[in-house]
mmCIF file of C-alpha atoms in Angstrom:
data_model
loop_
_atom_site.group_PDB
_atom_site.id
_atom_site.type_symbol
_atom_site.label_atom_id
_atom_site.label_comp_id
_atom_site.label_asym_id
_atom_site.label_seq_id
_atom_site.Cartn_x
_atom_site.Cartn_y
_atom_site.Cartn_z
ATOM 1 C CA UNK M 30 0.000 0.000 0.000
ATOM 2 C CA UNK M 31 0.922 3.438 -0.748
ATOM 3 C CA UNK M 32 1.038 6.467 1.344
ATOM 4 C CA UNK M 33 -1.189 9.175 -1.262
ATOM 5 C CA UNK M 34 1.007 12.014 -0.246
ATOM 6 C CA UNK M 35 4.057 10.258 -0.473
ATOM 7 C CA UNK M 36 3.511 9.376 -4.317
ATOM 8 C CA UNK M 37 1.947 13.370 -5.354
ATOM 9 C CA UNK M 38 5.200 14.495 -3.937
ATOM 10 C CA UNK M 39 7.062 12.272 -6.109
ATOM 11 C CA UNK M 40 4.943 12.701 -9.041
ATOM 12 C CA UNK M 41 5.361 16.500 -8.404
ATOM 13 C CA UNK M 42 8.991 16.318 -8.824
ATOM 14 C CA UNK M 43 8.157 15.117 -12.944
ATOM 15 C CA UNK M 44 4.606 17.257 -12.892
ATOM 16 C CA UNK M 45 6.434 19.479 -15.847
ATOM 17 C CA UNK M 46 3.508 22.161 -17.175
ATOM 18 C CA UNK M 47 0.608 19.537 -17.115
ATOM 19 C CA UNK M 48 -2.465 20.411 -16.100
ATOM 20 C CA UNK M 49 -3.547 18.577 -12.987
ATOM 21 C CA UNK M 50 -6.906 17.124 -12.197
ATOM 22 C CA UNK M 51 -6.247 15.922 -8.424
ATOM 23 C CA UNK M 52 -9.373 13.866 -7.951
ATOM 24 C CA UNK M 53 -9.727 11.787 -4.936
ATOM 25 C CA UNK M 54 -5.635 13.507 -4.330
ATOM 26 C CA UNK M 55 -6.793 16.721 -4.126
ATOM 27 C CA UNK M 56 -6.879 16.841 -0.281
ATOM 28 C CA UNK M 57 -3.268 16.278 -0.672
ATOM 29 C CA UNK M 58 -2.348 18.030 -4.028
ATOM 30 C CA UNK M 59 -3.528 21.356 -3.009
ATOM 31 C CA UNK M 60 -0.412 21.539 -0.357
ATOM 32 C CA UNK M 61 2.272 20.317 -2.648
ATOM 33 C CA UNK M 62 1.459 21.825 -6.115
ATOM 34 C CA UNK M 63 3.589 24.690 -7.172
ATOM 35 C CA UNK M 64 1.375 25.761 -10.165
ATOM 36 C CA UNK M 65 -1.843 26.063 -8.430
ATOM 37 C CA UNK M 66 -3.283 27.935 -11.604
ATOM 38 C CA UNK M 67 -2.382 24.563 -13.374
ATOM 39 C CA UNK M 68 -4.637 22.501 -10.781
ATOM 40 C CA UNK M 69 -8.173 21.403 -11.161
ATOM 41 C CA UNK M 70 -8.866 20.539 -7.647
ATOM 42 C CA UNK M 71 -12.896 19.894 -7.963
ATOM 43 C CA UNK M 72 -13.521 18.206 -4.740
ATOM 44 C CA UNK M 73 -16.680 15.867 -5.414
ATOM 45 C CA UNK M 74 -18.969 17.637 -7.911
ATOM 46 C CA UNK M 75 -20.696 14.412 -8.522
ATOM 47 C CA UNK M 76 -19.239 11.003 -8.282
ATOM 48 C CA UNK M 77 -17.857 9.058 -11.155
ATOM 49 C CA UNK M 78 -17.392 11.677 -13.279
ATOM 50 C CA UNK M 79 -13.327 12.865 -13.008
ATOM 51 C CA UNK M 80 -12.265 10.801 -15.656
ATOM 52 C CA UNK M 81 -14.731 11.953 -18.462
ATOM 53 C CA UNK M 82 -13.576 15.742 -17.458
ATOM 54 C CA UNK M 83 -10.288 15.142 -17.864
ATOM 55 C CA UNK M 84 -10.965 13.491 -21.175
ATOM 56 C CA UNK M 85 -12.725 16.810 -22.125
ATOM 57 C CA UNK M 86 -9.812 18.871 -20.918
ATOM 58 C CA UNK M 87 -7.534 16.463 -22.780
ATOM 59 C CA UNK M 88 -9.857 16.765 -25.915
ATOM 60 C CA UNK M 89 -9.827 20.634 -25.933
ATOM 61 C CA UNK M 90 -6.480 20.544 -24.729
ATOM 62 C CA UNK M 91 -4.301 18.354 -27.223
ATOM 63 C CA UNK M 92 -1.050 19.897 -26.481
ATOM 64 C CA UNK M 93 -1.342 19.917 -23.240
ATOM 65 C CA UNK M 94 -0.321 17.326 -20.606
ATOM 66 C CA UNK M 95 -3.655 15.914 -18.671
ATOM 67 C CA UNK M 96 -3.122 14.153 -15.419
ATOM 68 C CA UNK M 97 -5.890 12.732 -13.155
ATOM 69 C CA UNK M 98 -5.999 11.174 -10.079
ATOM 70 C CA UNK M 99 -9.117 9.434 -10.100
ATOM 71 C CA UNK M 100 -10.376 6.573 -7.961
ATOM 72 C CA UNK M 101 -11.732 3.211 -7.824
ATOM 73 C CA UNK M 102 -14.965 4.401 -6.680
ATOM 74 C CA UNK M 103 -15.215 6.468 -9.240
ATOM 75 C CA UNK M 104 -14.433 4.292 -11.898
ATOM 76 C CA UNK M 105 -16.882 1.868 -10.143
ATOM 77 C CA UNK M 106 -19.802 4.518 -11.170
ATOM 78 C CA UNK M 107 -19.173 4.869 -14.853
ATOM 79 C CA UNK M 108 -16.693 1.954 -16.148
ATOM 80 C CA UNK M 109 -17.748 2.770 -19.583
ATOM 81 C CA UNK M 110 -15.919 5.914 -19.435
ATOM 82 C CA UNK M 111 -12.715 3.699 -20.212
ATOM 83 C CA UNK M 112 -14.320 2.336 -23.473
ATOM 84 C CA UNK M 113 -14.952 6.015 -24.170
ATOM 85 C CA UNK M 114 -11.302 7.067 -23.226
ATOM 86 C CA UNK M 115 -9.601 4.281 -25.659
ATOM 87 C CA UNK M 116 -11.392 5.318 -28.529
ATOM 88 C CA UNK M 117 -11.146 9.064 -28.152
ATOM 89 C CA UNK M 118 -7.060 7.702 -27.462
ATOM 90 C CA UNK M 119 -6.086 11.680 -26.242
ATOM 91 C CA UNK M 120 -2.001 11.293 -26.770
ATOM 92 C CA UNK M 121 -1.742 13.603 -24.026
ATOM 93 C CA UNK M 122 -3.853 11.940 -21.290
ATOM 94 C CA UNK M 123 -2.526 10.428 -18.034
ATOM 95 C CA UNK M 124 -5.201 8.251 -16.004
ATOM 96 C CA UNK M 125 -3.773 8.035 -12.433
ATOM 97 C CA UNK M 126 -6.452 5.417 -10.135
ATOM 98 C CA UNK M 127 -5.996 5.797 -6.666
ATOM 99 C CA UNK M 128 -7.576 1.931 -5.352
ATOM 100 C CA UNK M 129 -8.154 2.111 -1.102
ATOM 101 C CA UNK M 130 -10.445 -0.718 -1.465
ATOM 102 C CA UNK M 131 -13.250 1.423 0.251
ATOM 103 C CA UNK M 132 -15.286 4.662 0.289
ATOM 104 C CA UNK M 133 -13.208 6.200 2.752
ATOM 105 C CA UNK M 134 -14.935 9.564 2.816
ATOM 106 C CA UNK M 135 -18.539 7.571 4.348
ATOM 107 C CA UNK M 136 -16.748 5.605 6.239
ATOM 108 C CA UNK M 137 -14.711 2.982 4.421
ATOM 109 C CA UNK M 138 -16.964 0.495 3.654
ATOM 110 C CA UNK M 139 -15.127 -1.546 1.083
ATOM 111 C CA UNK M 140 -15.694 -1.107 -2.702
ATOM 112 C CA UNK M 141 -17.740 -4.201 -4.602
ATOM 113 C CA UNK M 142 -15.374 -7.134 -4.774
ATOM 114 C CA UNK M 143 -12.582 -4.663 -3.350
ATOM 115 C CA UNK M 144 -9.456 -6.833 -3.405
ATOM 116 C CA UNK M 145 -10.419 -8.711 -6.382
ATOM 117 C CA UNK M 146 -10.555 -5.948 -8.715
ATOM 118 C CA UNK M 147 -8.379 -5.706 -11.556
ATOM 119 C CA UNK M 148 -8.545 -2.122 -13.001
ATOM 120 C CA UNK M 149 -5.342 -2.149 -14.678
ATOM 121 C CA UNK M 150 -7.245 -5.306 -16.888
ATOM 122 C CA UNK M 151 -10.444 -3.226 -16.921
ATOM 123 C CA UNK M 152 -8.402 -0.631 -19.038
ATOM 124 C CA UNK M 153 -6.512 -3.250 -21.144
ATOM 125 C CA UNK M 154 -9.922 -4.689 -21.695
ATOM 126 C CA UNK M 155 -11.433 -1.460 -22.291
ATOM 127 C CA UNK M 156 -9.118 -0.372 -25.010
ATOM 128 C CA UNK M 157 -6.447 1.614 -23.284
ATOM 129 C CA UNK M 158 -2.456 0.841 -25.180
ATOM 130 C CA UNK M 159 -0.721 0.804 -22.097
ATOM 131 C CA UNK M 160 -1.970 -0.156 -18.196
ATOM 132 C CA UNK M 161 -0.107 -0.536 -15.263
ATOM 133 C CA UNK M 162 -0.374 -1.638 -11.643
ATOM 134 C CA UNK M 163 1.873 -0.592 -8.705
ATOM 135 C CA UNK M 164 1.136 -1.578 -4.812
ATOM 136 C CA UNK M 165 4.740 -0.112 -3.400
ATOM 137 C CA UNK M 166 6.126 3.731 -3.676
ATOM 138 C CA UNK M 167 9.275 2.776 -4.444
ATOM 139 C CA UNK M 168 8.166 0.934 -8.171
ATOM 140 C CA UNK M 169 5.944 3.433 -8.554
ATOM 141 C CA UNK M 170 8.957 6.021 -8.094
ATOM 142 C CA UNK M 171 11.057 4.179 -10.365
ATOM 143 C CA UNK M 172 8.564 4.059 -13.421
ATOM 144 C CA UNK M 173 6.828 7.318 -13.262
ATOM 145 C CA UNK M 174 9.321 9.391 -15.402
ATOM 146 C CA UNK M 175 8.998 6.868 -18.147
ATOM 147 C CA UNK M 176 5.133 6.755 -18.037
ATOM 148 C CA UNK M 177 4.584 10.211 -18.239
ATOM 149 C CA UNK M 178 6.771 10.064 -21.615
ATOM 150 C CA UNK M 179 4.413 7.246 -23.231
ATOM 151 C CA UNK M 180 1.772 8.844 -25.422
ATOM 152 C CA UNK M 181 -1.282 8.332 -24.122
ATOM 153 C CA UNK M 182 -3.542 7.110 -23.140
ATOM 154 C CA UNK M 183 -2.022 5.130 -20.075
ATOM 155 C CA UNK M 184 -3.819 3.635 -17.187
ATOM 156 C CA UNK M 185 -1.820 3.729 -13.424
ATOM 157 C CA UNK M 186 -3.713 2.089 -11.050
ATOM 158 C CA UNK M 187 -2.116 2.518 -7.597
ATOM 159 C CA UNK M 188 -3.024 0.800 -4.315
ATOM 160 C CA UNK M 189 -2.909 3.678 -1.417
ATOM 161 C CA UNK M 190 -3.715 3.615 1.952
ATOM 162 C CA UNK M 191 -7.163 3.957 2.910
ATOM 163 C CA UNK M 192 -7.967 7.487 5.197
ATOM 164 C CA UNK M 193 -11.040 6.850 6.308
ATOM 165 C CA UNK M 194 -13.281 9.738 7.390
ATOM 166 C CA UNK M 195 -16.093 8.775 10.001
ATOM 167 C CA UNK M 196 -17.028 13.086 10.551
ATOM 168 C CA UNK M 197 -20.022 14.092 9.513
ATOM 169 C CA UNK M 198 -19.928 15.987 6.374
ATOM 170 C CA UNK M 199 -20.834 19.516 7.768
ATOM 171 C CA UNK M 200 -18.534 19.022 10.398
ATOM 172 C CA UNK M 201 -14.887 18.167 8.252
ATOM 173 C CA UNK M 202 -12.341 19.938 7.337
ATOM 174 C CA UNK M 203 -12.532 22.347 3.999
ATOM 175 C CA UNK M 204 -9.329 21.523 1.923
ATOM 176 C CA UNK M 205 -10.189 23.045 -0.940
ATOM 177 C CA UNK M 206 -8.230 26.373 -1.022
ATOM 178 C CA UNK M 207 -10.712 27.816 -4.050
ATOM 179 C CA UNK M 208 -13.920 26.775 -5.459
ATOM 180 C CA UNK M 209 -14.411 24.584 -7.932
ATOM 181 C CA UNK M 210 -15.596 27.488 -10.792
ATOM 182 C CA UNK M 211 -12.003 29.738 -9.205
ATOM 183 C CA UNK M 212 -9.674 26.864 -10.524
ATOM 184 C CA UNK M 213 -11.163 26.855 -13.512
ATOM 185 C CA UNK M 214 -11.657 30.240 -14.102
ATOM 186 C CA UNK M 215 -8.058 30.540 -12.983
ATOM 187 C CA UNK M 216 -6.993 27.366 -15.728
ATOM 188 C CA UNK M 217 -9.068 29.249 -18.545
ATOM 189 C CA UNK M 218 -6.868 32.646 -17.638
ATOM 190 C CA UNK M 219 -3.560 30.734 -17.188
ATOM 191 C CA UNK M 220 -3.740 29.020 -20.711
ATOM 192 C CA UNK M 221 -5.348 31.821 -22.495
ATOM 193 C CA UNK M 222 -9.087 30.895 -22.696
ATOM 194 C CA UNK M 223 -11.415 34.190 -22.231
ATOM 195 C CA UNK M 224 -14.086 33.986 -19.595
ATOM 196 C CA UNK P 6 -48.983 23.152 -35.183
ATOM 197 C CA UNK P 7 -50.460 23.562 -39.442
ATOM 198 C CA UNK P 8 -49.462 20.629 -41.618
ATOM 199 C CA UNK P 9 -46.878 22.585 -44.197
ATOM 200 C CA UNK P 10 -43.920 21.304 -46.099
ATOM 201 C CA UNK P 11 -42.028 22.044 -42.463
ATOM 202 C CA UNK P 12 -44.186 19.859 -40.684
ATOM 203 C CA UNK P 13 -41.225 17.657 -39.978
ATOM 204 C CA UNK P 14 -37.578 17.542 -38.414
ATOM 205 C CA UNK P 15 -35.019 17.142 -40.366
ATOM 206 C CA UNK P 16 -31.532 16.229 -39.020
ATOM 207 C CA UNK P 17 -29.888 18.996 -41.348
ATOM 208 C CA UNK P 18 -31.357 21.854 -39.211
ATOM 209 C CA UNK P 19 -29.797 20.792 -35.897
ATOM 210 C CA UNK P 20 -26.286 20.024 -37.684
ATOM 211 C CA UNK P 21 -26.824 23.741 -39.348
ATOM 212 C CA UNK P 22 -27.652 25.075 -35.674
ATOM 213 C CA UNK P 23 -24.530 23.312 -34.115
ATOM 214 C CA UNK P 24 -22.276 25.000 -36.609
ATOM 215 C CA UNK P 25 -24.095 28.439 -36.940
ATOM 216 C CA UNK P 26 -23.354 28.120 -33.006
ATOM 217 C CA UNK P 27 -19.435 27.068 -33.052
ATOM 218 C CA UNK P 28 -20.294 23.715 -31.638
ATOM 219 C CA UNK P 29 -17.116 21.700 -31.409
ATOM 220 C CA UNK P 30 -18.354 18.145 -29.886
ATOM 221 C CA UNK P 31 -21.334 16.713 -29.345
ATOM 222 C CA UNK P 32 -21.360 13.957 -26.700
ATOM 223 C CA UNK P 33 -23.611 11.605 -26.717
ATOM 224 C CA UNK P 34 -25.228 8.572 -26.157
ATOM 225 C CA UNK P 35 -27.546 7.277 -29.133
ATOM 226 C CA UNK P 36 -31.012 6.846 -28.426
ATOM 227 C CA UNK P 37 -34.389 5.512 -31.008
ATOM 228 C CA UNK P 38 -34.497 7.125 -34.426
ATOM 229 C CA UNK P 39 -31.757 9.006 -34.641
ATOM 230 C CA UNK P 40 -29.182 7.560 -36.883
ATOM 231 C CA UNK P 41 -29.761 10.010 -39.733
ATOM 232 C CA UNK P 42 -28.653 12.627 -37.413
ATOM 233 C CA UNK P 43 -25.401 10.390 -36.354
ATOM 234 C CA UNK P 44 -24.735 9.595 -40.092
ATOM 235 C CA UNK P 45 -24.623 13.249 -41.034
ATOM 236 C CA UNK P 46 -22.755 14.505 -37.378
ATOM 237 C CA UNK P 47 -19.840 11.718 -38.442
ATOM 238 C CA UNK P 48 -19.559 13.281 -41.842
ATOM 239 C CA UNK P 49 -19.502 17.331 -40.813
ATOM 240 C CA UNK P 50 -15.800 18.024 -40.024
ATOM 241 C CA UNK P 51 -16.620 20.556 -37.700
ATOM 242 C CA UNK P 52 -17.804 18.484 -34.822
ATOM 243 C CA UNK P 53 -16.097 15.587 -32.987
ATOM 244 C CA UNK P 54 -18.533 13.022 -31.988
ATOM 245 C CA UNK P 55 -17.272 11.655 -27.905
ATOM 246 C CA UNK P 56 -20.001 8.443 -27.459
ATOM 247 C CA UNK P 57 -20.624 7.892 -23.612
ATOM 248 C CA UNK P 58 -21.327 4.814 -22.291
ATOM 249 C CA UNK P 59 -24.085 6.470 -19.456
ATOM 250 C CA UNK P 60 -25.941 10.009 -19.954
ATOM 251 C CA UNK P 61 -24.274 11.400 -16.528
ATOM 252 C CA UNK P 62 -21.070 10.973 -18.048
ATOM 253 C CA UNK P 63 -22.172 13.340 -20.739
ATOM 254 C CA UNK P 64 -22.225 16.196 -18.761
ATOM 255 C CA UNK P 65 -18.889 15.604 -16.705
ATOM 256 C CA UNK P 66 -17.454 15.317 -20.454
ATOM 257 C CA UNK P 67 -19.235 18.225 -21.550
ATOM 258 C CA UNK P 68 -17.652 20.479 -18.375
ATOM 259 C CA UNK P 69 -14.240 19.057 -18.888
ATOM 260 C CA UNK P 70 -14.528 20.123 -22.919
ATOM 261 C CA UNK P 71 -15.873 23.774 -21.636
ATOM 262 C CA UNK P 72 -13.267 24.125 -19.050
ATOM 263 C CA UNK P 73 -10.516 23.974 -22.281
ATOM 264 C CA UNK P 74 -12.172 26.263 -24.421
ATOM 265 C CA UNK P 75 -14.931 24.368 -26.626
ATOM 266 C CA UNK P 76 -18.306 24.067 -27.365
ATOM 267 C CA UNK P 77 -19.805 20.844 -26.420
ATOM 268 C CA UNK P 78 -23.376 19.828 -27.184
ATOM 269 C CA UNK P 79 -25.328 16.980 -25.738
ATOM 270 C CA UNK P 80 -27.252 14.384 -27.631
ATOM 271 C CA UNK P 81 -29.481 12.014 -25.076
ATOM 272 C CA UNK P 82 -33.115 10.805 -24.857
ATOM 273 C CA UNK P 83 -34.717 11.897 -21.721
ATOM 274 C CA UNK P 84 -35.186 8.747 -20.366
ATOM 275 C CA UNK P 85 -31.113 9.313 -19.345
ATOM 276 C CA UNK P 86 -31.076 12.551 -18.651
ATOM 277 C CA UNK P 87 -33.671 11.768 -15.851
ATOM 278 C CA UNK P 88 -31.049 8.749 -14.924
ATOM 279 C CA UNK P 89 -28.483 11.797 -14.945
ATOM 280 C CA UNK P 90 -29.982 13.777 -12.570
ATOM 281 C CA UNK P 91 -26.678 14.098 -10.106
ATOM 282 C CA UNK P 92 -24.736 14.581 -12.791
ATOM 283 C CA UNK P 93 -26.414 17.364 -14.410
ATOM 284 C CA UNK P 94 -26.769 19.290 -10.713
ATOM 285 C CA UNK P 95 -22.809 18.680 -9.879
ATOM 286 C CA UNK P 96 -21.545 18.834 -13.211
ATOM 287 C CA UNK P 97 -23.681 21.084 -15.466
ATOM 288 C CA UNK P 98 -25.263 23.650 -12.999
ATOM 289 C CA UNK P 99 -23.038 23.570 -10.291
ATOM 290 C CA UNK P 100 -19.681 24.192 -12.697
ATOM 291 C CA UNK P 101 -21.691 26.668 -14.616
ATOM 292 C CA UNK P 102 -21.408 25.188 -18.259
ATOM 293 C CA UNK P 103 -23.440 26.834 -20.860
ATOM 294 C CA UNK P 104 -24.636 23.447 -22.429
ATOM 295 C CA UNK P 105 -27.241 22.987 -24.330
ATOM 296 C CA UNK P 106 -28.650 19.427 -24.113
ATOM 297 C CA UNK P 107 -30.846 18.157 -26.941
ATOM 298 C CA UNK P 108 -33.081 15.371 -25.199
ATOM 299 C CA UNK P 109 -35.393 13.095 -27.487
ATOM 300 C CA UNK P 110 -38.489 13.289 -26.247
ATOM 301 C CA UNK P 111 -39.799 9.775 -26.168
ATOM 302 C CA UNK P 112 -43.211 9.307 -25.515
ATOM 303 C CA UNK P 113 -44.316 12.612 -26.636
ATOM 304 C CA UNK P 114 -47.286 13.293 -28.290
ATOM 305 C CA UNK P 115 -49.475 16.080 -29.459
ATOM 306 C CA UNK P 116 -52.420 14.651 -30.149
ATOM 307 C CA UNK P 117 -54.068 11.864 -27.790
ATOM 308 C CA UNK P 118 -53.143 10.948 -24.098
ATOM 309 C CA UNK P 119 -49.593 9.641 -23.891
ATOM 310 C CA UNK P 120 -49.436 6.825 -22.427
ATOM 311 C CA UNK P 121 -45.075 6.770 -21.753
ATOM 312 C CA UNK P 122 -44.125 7.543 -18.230
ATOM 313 C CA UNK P 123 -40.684 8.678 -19.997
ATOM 314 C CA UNK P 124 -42.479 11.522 -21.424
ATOM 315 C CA UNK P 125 -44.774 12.388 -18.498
ATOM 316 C CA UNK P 126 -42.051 12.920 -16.257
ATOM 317 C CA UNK P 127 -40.004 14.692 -18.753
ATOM 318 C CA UNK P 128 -40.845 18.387 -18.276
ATOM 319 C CA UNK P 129 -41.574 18.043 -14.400
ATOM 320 C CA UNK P 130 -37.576 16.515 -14.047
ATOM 321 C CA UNK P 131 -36.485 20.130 -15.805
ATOM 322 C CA UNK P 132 -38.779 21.499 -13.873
ATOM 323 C CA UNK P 133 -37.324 20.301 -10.947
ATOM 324 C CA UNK P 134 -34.114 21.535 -11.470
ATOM 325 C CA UNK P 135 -35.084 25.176 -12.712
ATOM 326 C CA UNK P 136 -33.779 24.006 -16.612
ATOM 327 C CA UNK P 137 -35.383 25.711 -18.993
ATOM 328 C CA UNK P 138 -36.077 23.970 -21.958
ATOM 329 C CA UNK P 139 -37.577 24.673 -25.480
ATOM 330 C CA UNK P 140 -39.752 21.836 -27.383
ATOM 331 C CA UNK P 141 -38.582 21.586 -31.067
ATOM 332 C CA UNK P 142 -41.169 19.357 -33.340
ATOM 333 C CA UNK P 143 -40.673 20.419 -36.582
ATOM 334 C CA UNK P 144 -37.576 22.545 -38.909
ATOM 335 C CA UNK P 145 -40.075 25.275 -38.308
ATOM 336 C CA UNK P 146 -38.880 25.307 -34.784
ATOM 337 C CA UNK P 147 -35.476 25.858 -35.381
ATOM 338 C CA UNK P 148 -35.233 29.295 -33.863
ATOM 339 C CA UNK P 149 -35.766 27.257 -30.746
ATOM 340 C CA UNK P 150 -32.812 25.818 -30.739
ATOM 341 C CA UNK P 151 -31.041 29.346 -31.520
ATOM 342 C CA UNK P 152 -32.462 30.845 -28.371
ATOM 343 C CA UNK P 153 -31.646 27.522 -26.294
ATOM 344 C CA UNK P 154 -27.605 28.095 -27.597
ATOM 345 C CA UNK P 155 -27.611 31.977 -26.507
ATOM 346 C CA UNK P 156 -29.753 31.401 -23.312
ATOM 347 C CA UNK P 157 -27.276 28.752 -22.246
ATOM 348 C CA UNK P 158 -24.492 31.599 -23.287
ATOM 349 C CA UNK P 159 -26.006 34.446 -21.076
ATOM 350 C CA UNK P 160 -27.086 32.247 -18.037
ATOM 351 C CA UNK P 161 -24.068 29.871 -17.719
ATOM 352 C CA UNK P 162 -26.301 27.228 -17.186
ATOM 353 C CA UNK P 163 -27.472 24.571 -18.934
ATOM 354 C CA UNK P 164 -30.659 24.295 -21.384
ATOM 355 C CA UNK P 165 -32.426 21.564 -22.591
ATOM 356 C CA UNK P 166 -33.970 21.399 -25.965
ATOM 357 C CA UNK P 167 -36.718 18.630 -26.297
ATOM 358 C CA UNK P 168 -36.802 16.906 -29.861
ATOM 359 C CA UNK P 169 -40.384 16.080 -29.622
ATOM 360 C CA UNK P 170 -40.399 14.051 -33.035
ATOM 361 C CA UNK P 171 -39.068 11.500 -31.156
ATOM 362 C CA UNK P 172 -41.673 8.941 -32.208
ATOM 363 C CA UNK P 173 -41.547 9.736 -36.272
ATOM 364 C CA UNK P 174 -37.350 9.906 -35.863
ATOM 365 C CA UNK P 175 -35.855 12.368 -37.848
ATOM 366 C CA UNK P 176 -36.632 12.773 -41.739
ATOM 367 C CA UNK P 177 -34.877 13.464 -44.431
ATOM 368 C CA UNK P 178 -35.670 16.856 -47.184
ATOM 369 C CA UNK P 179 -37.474 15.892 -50.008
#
């Protein structure tokens, strides 16, 4: 199992000018990103749907690096988005799965058939050219540089610890440092969209 | 609504919409009687077609392709945009994205009692969320979908266009 924090701060060091959708990592993300107008922290607009809006930014977006941390749960909701993904095939798309077996933020009950899952197959299956699978920091450290130089799309999925959250909602902790519209109001300025 | 020569939908109007509005994508998910529509969306260069597997995930799509700069469309039958209720709130409303969504209209009728529970919850779903929407039956409508494009432009909000020849399918000119 991986620490979440442990592998943004690695990816950070090869991050480069990509555009950042920080998913299920955003809780994380939003304390080690340098290039905050880059970031597309979103917190939970509505579940299982990170991956198809980085596909859109990706689409729009062709020569620009997109990189999402998604999660099993979400993937869980809308598995056909990888069918969707592998034919689209965005070059420049980077599909980072964070898997803690559960939904930690209700509780952590575990995920259907949590351990069993193969996601990296999923995305094989689905269509995607290249998948991979990494349950320790340190092979996840050593292959990272040479992912992010594949064309994509790739498929990472990445067993993390879970950090379960048993506080009522009204009650936790706000991590995002902006709303949802302000980062992307503040992506459209940074590459040059009007709003 | 008289019987003339535009008593019918044809799929060249909404293609001639889409471009007259800089639509760049339309996302979709295909639903009864509309593969003229698809055959002559694949062959317009303008538009990339993005096929979703589930209606939600059209409107997560359509906010990421907003976000970057282009003009999405959405192509569903109402019967998943009332499965895509969540997504539409978190997504579409609560990101602002000026989308309009063109949502067959199955069960509709004009004439008769419907008898589709698709169509009778149809306008009390918008309703529910505050979407305005604009029923389009025939080419003669097509200034419907013009306001629907610059309404979604000037609220930052989505707005739904029903295609309420849903049971006829769309025709070709003669």
């Amino acid at each position: 199992m991986i620490d979440t924090a442990e592998l943004l701060k690695i990816f950070n060091r090869h991050r480069g000018d990509a555009i950042v959708v920080p998913g299920r990592g955003g809780r994380h993300w939003v304390n080690i990103s340098g290039k905050p107008d880059l970031d597309v922290p979103l917190g939970d607009p509505a579940m299982g749907g990170h991956a198809s809006f980085a596909l859109g930014l990706a689409m729009a977006l062709p020569h620009r690096k997109i990189v999402l941390f998604d999660s099993e749960g979400d993937i869980m909701m809308g598995m056909g988005v990888l069918a969707t993904i592998a034919e689209q095939k965005p070059a420049n798309f980077y599909h980072f799965m964070l898997d803690n077996e559960c939904y930690a933020t209700t509780g952590g009950q575990p995920v259907p058939n949590a351990k069993a899952v193969k996601y990296d197959a999923l995305a094989k299956g689905a269509g995607y050219p290249d998948a991979y699978a990494f349950d320790n920091l340190e092979t996840f450290e050593t292959n990272v540089e040479r992912i992010l130089s594949k064309p994509g799309p790739v498929f990472v999925a990445l067993k993390v610890n879970p950090e379960v959250n048993n506080t009522p909602i009204g009650q936790r902790k706000k991590w995002l440092k902006r709303s949802a519209l302000q980062s992307i109001e503040a992506l459209r300025r940074e590459i040059g969209i009007a709003t | 609504m008289t019987e003339t020569s535009n008593a019918h939908l044809s799929p060249e109007t909404f293609v001639a919409e889409f471009k007259k509005h800089g639509v760049s994508h339309v996302v979709w998910l295909p639903d009864s009687e509309t593969n003229f529509l698809y055959v002559l969306m694949k062959a317009e260069p303008s538009l990339t077609l993005v096929a979703v597997s589930r209606e939600g995930l059209a409107f997560s799509t359509a906010a990421g392709l907003y976000a970057g700069g282009k003009t999405p469309v959405i192509l569903i039958q109402n019967t998943g945009m009332m499965e895509s209720g969540d997504s539409m709130r978190g997504w579409g409303m609560g990101l602002k994205i000026p989308v309009v969504m063109m949502v067959g209209y199955r069960g509709y009728t004009r004439h008769g009692v419907n008898t589709d529970t698709a169509a009778t919850y149809t306008e009390r779903f918008l309703n529910a969320f505050g979407i305005n929407y604009y029923l389009v039956e025939s080419d003669a409508d097509a200034d419907r979908i013009s306001v629907a494009f610059e309404e979604a432009k000037r609220t930052q909000r989505p707005v739904a266009v029903l295609v309420g020849d849903e049971y006829h399918g769309f025709t070709t000119k003669p």
